[in-house]
XYZ file of C-alpha atoms in Angstrom:
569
model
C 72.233 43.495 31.117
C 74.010 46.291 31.612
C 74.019 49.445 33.792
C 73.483 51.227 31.027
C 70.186 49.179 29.616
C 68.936 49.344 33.067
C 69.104 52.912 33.343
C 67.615 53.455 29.899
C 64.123 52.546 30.515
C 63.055 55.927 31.269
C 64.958 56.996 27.903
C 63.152 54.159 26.036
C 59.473 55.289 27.664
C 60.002 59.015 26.522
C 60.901 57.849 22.992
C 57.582 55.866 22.821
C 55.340 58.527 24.172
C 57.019 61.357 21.853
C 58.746 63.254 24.593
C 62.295 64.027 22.486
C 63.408 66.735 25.280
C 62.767 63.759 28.093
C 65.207 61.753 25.821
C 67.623 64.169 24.770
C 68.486 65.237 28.311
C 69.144 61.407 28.898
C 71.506 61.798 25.508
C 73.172 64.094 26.575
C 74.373 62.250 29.740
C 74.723 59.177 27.878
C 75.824 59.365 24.420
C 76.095 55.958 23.705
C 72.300 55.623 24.447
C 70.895 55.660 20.757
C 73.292 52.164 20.611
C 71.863 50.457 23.488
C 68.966 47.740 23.242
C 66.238 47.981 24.948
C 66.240 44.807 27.738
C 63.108 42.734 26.305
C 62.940 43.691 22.372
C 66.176 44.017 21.743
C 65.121 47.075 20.279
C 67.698 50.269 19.837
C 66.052 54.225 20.252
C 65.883 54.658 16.962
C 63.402 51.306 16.203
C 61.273 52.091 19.002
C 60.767 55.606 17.503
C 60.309 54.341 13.901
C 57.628 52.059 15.483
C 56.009 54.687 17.145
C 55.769 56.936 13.905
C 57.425 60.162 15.516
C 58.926 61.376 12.363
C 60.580 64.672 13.950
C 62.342 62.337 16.172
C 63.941 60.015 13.808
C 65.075 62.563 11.937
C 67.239 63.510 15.568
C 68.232 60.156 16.250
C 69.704 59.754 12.676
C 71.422 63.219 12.735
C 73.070 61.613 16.235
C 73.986 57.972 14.697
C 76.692 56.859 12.964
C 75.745 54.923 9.295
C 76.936 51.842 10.941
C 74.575 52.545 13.940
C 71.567 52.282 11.670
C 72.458 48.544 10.601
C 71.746 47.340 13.867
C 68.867 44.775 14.047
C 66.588 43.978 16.820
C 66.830 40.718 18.589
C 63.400 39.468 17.715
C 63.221 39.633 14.141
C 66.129 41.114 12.924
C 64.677 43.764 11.097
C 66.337 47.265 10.873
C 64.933 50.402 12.271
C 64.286 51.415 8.308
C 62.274 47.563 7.902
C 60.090 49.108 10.861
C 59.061 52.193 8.600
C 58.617 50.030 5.827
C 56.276 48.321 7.851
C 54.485 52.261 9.408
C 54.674 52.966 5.659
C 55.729 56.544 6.525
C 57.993 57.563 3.547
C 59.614 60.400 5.045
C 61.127 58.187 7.937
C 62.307 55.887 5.427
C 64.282 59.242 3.026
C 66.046 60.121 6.312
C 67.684 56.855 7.001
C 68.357 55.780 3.492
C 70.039 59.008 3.146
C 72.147 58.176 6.144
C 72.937 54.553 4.721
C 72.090 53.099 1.552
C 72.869 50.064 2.723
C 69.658 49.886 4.607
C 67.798 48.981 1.647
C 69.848 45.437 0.823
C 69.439 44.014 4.861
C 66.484 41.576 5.120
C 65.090 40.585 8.318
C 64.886 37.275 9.640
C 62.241 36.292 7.363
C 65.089 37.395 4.757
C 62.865 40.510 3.636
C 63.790 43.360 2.851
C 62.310 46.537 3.914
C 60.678 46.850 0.004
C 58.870 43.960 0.357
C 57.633 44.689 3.616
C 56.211 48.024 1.937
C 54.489 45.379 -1.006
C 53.223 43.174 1.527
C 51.546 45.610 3.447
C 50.182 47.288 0.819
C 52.320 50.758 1.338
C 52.410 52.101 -2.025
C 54.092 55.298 -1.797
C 56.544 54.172 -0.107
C 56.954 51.237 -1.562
C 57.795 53.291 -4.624
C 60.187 55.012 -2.969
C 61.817 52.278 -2.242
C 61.712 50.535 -5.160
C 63.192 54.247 -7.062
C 66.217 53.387 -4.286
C 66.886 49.905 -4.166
C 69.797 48.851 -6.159
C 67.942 46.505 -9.154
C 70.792 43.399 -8.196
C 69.168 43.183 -4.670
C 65.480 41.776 -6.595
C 67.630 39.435 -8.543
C 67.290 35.600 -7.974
C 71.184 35.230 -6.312
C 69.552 37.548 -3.205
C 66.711 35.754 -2.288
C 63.176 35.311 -3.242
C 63.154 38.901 -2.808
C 62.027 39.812 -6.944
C 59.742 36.950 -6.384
C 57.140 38.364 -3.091
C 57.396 41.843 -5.165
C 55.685 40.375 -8.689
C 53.413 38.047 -6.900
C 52.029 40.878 -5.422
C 52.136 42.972 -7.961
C 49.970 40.639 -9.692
C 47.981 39.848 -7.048
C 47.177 43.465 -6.273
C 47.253 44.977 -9.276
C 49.480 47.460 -8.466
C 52.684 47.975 -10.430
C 55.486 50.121 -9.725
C 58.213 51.958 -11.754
C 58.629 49.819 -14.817
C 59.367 46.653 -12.908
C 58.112 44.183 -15.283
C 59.557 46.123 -18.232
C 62.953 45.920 -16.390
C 63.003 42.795 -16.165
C 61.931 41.951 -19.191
C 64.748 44.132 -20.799
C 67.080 42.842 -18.406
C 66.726 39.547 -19.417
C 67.026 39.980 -22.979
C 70.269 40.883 -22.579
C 71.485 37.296 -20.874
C 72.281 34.669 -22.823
C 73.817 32.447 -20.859
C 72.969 29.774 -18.527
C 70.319 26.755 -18.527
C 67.447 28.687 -19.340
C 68.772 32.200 -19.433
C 65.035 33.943 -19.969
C 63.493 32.474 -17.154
C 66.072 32.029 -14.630
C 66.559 35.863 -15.224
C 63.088 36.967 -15.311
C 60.827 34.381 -13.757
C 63.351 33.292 -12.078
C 63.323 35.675 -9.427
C 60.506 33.998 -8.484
C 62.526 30.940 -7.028
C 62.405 30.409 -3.167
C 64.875 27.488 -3.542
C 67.913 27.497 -5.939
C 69.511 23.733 -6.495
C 72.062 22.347 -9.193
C 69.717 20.604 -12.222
C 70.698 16.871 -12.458
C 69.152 15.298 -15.184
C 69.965 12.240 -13.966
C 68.185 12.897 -10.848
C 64.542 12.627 -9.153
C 65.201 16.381 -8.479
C 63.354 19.036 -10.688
C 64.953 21.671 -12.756
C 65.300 24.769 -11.132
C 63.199 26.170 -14.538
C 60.024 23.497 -13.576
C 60.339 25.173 -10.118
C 60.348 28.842 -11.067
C 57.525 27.855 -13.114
C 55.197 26.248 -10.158
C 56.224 29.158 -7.688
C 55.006 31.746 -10.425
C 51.651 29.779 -10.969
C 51.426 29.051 -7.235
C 51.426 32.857 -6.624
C 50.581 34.697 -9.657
C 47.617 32.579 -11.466
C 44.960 33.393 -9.102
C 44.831 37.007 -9.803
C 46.041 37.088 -13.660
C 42.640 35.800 -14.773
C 41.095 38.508 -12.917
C 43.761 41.215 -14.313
C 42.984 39.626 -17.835
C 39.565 39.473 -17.640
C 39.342 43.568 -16.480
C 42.587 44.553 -19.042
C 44.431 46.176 -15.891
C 47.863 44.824 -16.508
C 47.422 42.769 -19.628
C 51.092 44.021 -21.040
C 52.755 42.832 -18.052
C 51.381 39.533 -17.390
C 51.993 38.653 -21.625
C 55.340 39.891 -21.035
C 56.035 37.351 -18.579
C 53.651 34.509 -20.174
C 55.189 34.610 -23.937
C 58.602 35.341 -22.374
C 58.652 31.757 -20.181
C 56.761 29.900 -23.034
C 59.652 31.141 -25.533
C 62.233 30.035 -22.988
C 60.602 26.609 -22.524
C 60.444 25.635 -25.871
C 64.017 26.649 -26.731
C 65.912 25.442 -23.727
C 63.996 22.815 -21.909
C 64.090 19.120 -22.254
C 61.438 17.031 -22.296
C 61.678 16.061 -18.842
C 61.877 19.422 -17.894
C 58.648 19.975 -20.086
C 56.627 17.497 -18.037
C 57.903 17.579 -15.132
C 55.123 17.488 -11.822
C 55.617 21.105 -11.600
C 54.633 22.146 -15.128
C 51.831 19.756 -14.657
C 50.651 21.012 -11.665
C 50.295 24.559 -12.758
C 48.656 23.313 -15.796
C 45.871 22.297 -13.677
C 45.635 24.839 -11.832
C 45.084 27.552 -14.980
C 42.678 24.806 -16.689
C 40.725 25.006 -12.757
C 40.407 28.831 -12.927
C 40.020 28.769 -16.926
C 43.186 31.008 -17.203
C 42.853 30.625 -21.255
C 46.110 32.102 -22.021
C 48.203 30.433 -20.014
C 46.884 26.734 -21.128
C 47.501 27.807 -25.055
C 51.111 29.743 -24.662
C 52.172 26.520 -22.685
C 50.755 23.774 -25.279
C 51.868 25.542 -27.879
C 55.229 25.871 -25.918
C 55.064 22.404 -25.792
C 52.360 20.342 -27.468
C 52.759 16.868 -25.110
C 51.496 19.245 -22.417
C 47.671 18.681 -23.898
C 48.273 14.896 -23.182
C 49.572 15.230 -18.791
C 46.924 13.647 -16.515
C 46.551 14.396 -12.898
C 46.171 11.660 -10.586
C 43.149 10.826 -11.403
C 44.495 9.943 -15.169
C 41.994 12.780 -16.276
C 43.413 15.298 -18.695
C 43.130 19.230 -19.796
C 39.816 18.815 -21.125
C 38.357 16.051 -18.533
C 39.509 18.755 -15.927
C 37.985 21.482 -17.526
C 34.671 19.940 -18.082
C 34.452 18.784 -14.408
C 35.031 22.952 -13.510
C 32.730 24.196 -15.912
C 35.446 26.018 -17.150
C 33.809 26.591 -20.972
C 36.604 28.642 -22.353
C 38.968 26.214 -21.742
C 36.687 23.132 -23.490
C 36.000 25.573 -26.319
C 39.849 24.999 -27.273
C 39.278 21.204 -27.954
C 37.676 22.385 -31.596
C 40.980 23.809 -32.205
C 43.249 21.347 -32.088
C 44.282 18.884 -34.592
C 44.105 15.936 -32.374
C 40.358 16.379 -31.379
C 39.297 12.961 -32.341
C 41.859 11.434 -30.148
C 41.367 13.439 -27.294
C 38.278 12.954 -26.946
C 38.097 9.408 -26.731
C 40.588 9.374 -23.731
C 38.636 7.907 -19.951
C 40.309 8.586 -16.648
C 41.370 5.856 -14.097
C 37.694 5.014 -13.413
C 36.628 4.588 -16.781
C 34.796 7.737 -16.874
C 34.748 9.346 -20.351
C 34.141 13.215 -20.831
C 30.334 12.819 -20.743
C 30.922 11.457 -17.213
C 32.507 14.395 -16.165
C 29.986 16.563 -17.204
C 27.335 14.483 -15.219
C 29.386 15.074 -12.119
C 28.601 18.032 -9.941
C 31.444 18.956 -7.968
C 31.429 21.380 -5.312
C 33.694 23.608 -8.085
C 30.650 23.426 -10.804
C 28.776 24.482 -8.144
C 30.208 27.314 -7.499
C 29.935 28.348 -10.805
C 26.189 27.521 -10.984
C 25.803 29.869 -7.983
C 26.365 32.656 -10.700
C 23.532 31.616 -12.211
C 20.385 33.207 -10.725
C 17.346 30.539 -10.063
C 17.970 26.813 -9.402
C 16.139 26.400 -13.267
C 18.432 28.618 -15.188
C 21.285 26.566 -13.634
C 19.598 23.415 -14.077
C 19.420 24.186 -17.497
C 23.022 25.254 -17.633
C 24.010 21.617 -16.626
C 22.163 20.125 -19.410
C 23.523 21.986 -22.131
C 27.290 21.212 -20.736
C 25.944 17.313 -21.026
C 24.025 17.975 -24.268
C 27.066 19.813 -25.388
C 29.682 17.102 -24.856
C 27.728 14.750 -26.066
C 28.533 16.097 -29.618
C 31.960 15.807 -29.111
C 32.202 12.025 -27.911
C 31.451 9.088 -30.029
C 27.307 7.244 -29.310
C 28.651 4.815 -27.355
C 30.325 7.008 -24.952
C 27.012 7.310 -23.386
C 26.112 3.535 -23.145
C 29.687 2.951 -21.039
C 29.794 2.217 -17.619
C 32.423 3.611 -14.786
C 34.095 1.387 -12.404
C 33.606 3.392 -9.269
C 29.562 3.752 -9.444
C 28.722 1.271 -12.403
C 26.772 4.304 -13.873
C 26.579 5.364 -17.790
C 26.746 9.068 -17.969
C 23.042 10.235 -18.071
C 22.633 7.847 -14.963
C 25.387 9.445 -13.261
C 23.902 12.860 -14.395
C 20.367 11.979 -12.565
C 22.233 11.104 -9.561
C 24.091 14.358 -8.900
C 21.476 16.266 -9.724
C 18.615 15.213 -8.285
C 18.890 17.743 -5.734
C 18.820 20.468 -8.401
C 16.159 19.029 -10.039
C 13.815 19.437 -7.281
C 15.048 22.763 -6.294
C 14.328 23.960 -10.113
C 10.375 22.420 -9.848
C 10.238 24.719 -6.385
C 11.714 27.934 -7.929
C 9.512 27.281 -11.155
C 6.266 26.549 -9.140
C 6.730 29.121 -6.968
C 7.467 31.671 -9.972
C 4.398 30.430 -12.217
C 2.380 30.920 -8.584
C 2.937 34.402 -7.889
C 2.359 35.243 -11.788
C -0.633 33.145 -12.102
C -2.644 35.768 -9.366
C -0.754 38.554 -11.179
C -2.962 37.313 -14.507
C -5.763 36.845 -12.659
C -6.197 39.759 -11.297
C -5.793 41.686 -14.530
C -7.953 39.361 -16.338
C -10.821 40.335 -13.451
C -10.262 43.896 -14.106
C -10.108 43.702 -17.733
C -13.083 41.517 -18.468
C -15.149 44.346 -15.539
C -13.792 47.322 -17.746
C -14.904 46.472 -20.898
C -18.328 45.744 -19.771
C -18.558 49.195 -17.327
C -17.390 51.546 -20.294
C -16.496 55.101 -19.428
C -19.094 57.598 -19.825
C -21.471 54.471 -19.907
C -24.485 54.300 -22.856
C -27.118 56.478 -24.379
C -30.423 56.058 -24.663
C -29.764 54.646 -27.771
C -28.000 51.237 -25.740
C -24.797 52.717 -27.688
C -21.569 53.941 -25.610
C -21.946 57.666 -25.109
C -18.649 58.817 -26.653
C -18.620 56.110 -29.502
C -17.353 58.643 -31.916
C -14.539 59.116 -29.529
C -11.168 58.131 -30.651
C -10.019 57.494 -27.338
C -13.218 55.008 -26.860
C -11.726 52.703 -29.526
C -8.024 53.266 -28.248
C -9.569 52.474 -24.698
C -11.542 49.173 -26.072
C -8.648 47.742 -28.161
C -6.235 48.164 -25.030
C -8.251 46.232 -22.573
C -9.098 43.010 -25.130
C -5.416 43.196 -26.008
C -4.865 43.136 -22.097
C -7.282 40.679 -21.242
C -6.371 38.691 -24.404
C -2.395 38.498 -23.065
C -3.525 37.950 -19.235
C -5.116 34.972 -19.866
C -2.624 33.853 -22.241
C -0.540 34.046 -19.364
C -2.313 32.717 -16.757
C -3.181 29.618 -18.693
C 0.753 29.754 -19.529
C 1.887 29.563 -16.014
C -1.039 27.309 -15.110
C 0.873 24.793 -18.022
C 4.206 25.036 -15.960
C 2.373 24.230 -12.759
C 1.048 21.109 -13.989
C 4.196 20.033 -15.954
C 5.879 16.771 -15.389
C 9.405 18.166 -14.822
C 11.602 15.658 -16.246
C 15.461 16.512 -16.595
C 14.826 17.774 -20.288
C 12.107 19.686 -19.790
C 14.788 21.898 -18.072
C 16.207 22.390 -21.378
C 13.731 24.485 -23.459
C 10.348 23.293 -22.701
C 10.039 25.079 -19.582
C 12.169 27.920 -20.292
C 10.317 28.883 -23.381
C 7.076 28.209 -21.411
C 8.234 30.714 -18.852
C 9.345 33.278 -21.674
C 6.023 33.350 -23.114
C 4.277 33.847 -19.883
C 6.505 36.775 -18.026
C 5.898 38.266 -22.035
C 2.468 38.467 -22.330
C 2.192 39.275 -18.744
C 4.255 42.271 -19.436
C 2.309 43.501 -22.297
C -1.441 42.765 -20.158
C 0.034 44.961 -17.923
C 1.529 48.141 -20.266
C -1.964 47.911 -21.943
C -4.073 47.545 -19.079
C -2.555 50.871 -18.303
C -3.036 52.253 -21.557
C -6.835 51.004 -21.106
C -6.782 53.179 -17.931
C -5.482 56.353 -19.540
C -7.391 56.255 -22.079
C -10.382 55.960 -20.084
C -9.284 58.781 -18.014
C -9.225 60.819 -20.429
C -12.441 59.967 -21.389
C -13.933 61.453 -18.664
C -12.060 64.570 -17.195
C -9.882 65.440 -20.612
C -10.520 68.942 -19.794
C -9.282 68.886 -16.341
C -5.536 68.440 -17.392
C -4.066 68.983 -13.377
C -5.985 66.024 -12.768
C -4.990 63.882 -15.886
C -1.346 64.434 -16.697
C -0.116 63.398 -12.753
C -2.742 60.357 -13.103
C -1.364 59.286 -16.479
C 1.829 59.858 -14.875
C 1.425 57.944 -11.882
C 0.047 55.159 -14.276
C 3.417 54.484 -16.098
C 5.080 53.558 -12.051
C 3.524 49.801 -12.334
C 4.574 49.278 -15.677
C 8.133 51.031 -14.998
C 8.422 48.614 -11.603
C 7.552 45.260 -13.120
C 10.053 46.279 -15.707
C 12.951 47.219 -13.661
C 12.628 44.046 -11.369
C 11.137 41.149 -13.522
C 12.049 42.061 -16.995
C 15.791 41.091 -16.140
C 14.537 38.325 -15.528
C 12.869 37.328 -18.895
C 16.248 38.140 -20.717
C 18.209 35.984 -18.901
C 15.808 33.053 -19.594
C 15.684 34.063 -23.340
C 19.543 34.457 -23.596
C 20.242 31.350 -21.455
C 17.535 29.382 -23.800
C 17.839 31.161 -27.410
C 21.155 33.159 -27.300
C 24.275 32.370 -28.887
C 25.152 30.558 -25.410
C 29.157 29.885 -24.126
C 30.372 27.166 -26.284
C 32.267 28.581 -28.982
C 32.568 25.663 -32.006
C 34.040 28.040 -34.367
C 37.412 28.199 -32.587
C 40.398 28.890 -35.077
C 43.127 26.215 -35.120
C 45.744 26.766 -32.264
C 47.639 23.527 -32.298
């Protein structure tokens, strides 16, 4: 340490607190401060005062440094002082010093970041476009590090993109022509972390299959999502049909199937990434025949994830027939997989509201695949449990089973008091008629229009009550077998939450009409009543009618297998 660094701690204290007079007195007795390190960080004035975010005194400290000066790292990470703006994500620190030294922008850190991916990372999007408007484009590329690589991943990931990046890119590499696989080594291939020699004669993997995992690795949990919302749909195609068109001009077919490709196969068949799965069979059709390490392929995977877009391609390929006869390692066909109930099909049950709905939901996958696969399919036996599929189907989800009898009894309960209720009012009404009966034994206002409107509303309401009690009664006492999951109980539940809904609007209208009756010339009295009337009807609808069309879509809609697929491959 030296004399120097020793006397500078009260010079380092007064840049961190903000007091630039303090520090500019010790300047000016020691000009070759804004050099020094500080004795633990390793730290020179000018990082300590980028750290701290005093912008008025990094604009000093610049004016006093040489360019050279401003290259100095600190001992820790080896980040400059403009990496440690980056990281503050004040922009106006970051102008100063790059005007100073543009050769700021091309120094990574330790980590061999630069200060523009620091700004991605972080989330600092002015001033990551500040940076990006600065940084020469040759620093992003592939021969300078994985930096081009962290910047798209997280421009997928975030859904934030910056100054044409993709675009130049793209039009970059349209302009190579050279080299193994010119497109993607150029593009994509700024996504490589490791760069090695391709030796075909090797147990190494092309540099191409590599660029392709990193990108799927990084990239294919948030393109689904950016597909799905149309946010950046231009710049992920961009980069999907350019690496598909690369792969099926320049790759071999080792390169095609290597464990990479594979790999990220799985991964978009796991999170139903659709386009990815068809750009790269069509790229390259022996794709739609890779097992994992199970032996289980494309559709075996996509059928254990519940991943219906991606078994909806299977009626649009030419080799359905065959790929659907294929079994995994255990012997366990595609009607096996859809009796399994991994935690992943779980998940996407839990979308599903009610433990019916998504009981139901697993049937029709089974009762769906089991159009695709031959009869005896279902009669053959896997190695690992000795099970057929429908056994293996009873054993996973006997859990959900039960939990679909509780939510059903449960929801037939709390209706069946509902009906009973109106059906006691209803049945009282009709016999207590407003205005109540002449000497004659007849109703009083029996010429009254609103008498007959009032009589016809409460038989239609006590009609539908008991329809519905006696309709949720039904589901109490079912049997609950798997099937009855299917549409025996679902429709049974449709027509009871229906006529439920109508005893209710027209036990309402019965009670209007009735008021009316009675006080029709006292109209402050009436209109506020009639008013408050339409509330019940307005509440049941607004929380249970949901509901009832999510039971009729789930049971009678055109539901999420898709036969009518055109031919893709």
């Amino acid at each position: 340490m030296t004399g120097l660094e020793r006397q500078g701690k009260p010079f380092f204290e007064a840049l961190q607190a903000g007091r630039w007079e303090t520090a500019r007195l010790f300047y000016i007795q020691h000009p070759e401060a804004v050099r020094v390190r500080h004795p633990s960080s390793g730290k020179t004035a000018l990082h300590i005062a980028a750290e701290a975010g005093h912008v008025e005194i990094v604009k000093e400290l610049v004016s006093l440094m040489e360019e050279d000066d401003l290259e100095i790292k600190s001992t820790q990470d080896g980040r400059t002082a403009l990496a440690l703006a980056a990281i503050k994500g004040i922009t106006e620190m970051a102008q100063c010093m790059v005007t100073k030294n543009q050769k700021l922008l091309g120094i990574p850190d330790s980590n061999n970041e630069l200060p523009i991916v620091l700004a991605y990372l972080l989330g600092h999007w002015h001033m990551a476009r500040y940076l990006y408007s600065v940084t020469p484009f040759e620093d992003l590329m592939p021969a300078k590090g994985p930096q081009g690589a962290t910047i798209i991943s997280n421009c997928f990931t975030s859904k934030e993109f910056v100054g044409g990046l993709v675009e130049r890119l793209v039009s970059y590499s349209k302009k190579q022509k050279e080299g193994l696989v010119s497109k993607i080594v150029e593009i994509l291939g700024m996504l490589v972390t490791i760069s090695f020699v391709v030796d075909l004669n090797s147990n190494q993997l092309s540099k191409a299959a590599y660029v392709l995992n990193i990108w799927i690795l990084n990239v294919i949990s948030g393109i689904k999502r950016i597909y799905e919302m149309k946010i950046v749909h231009v710049h992920s195609l961009a980069f999907l049909e350019l690496m598909c068109e690369e792969i099926n001009k320049d790759w071999d077919r080792q390169q095609k199937s290597s464990p990479y490709v594979r790999k990220a196969i799985f991964q978009a068949v796991k999170r139903g990434n659709v386009e990815f799965v068809t750009h790269m069979c069509k790229a390259n059709p022996e794709l739609l025949w890779v097992t994992n390490d199970k032996v289980r392929g494309i559709f075996h995977v996509a059928i254990e994830y519940r991943q219906e877009k991606i078994y909806n391609l299977i009626h649009g390929i030419s080799a359905k027939d065959w790929v659907t006869n294929l079994a995994d390692r255990g012997y366990n066909n595609k009607l096996h997989m859809a009796g399994l109930l991994s935690p992943s099909a779980q998940a996407q049950l839990n979308r599903i509201p009610g433990a019916a709905l998504q009981m139901q939901r697993e049937l029709q996958w089974y009762k769906e695949v089991e159009t695709i696969v031959p009869p005896k399919f279902g009669e053959y036996r896997n190695t690992d449990d000795q099970l057929t599929p429908r056994e293996l189907f009873t054993k996973n989800h006997s859990e959900l089973l039960k939990e679909g009898e509780k939510w059903m009894k449960e929801t037939a309960t709390s209706y069946t008091v509902v009906g009973a209720l109106i059906i006691t009012i209803m049945f009282g009404a009709v016999i207590t008629i407003p205005g109540g009966n002449g000497d004659t034994g007849f109703p009083t206002f029996i010429d009254e229009k609103l008498l007959i409107l009032f009589m016809i509303s409460d038989a239609i309401s006590l009609f539908s009550s008991t329809t519905a009690t006696l309709t949720f009664l039904g589901i109490l006492t079912s049997r609950y077998a798997e099937d009855d999951f299917l549409k025996s109980l679902p429709t049974t539940m449709i027509i009871g939450l229906a006529t439920l809904f109508f005893a209710i609007a027209t036990m309402m209208i019965a009670f209007s009409a009735g008021l009316l009756i009675i006080v029709r010339r006292q109209s402050w009295i009436v209109i506020p009543t009639i008013l408050l009337s339409s509330v019940p009807v307005a509440l049941f609808a607004w929380m249970q009618f949901p509901l009832l069309v999510k039971i009729t879509v789930s049971t009678y809609g055109k539901g999420i297998f898709n036969r009518n697929v055109e031919h893709w491959l």
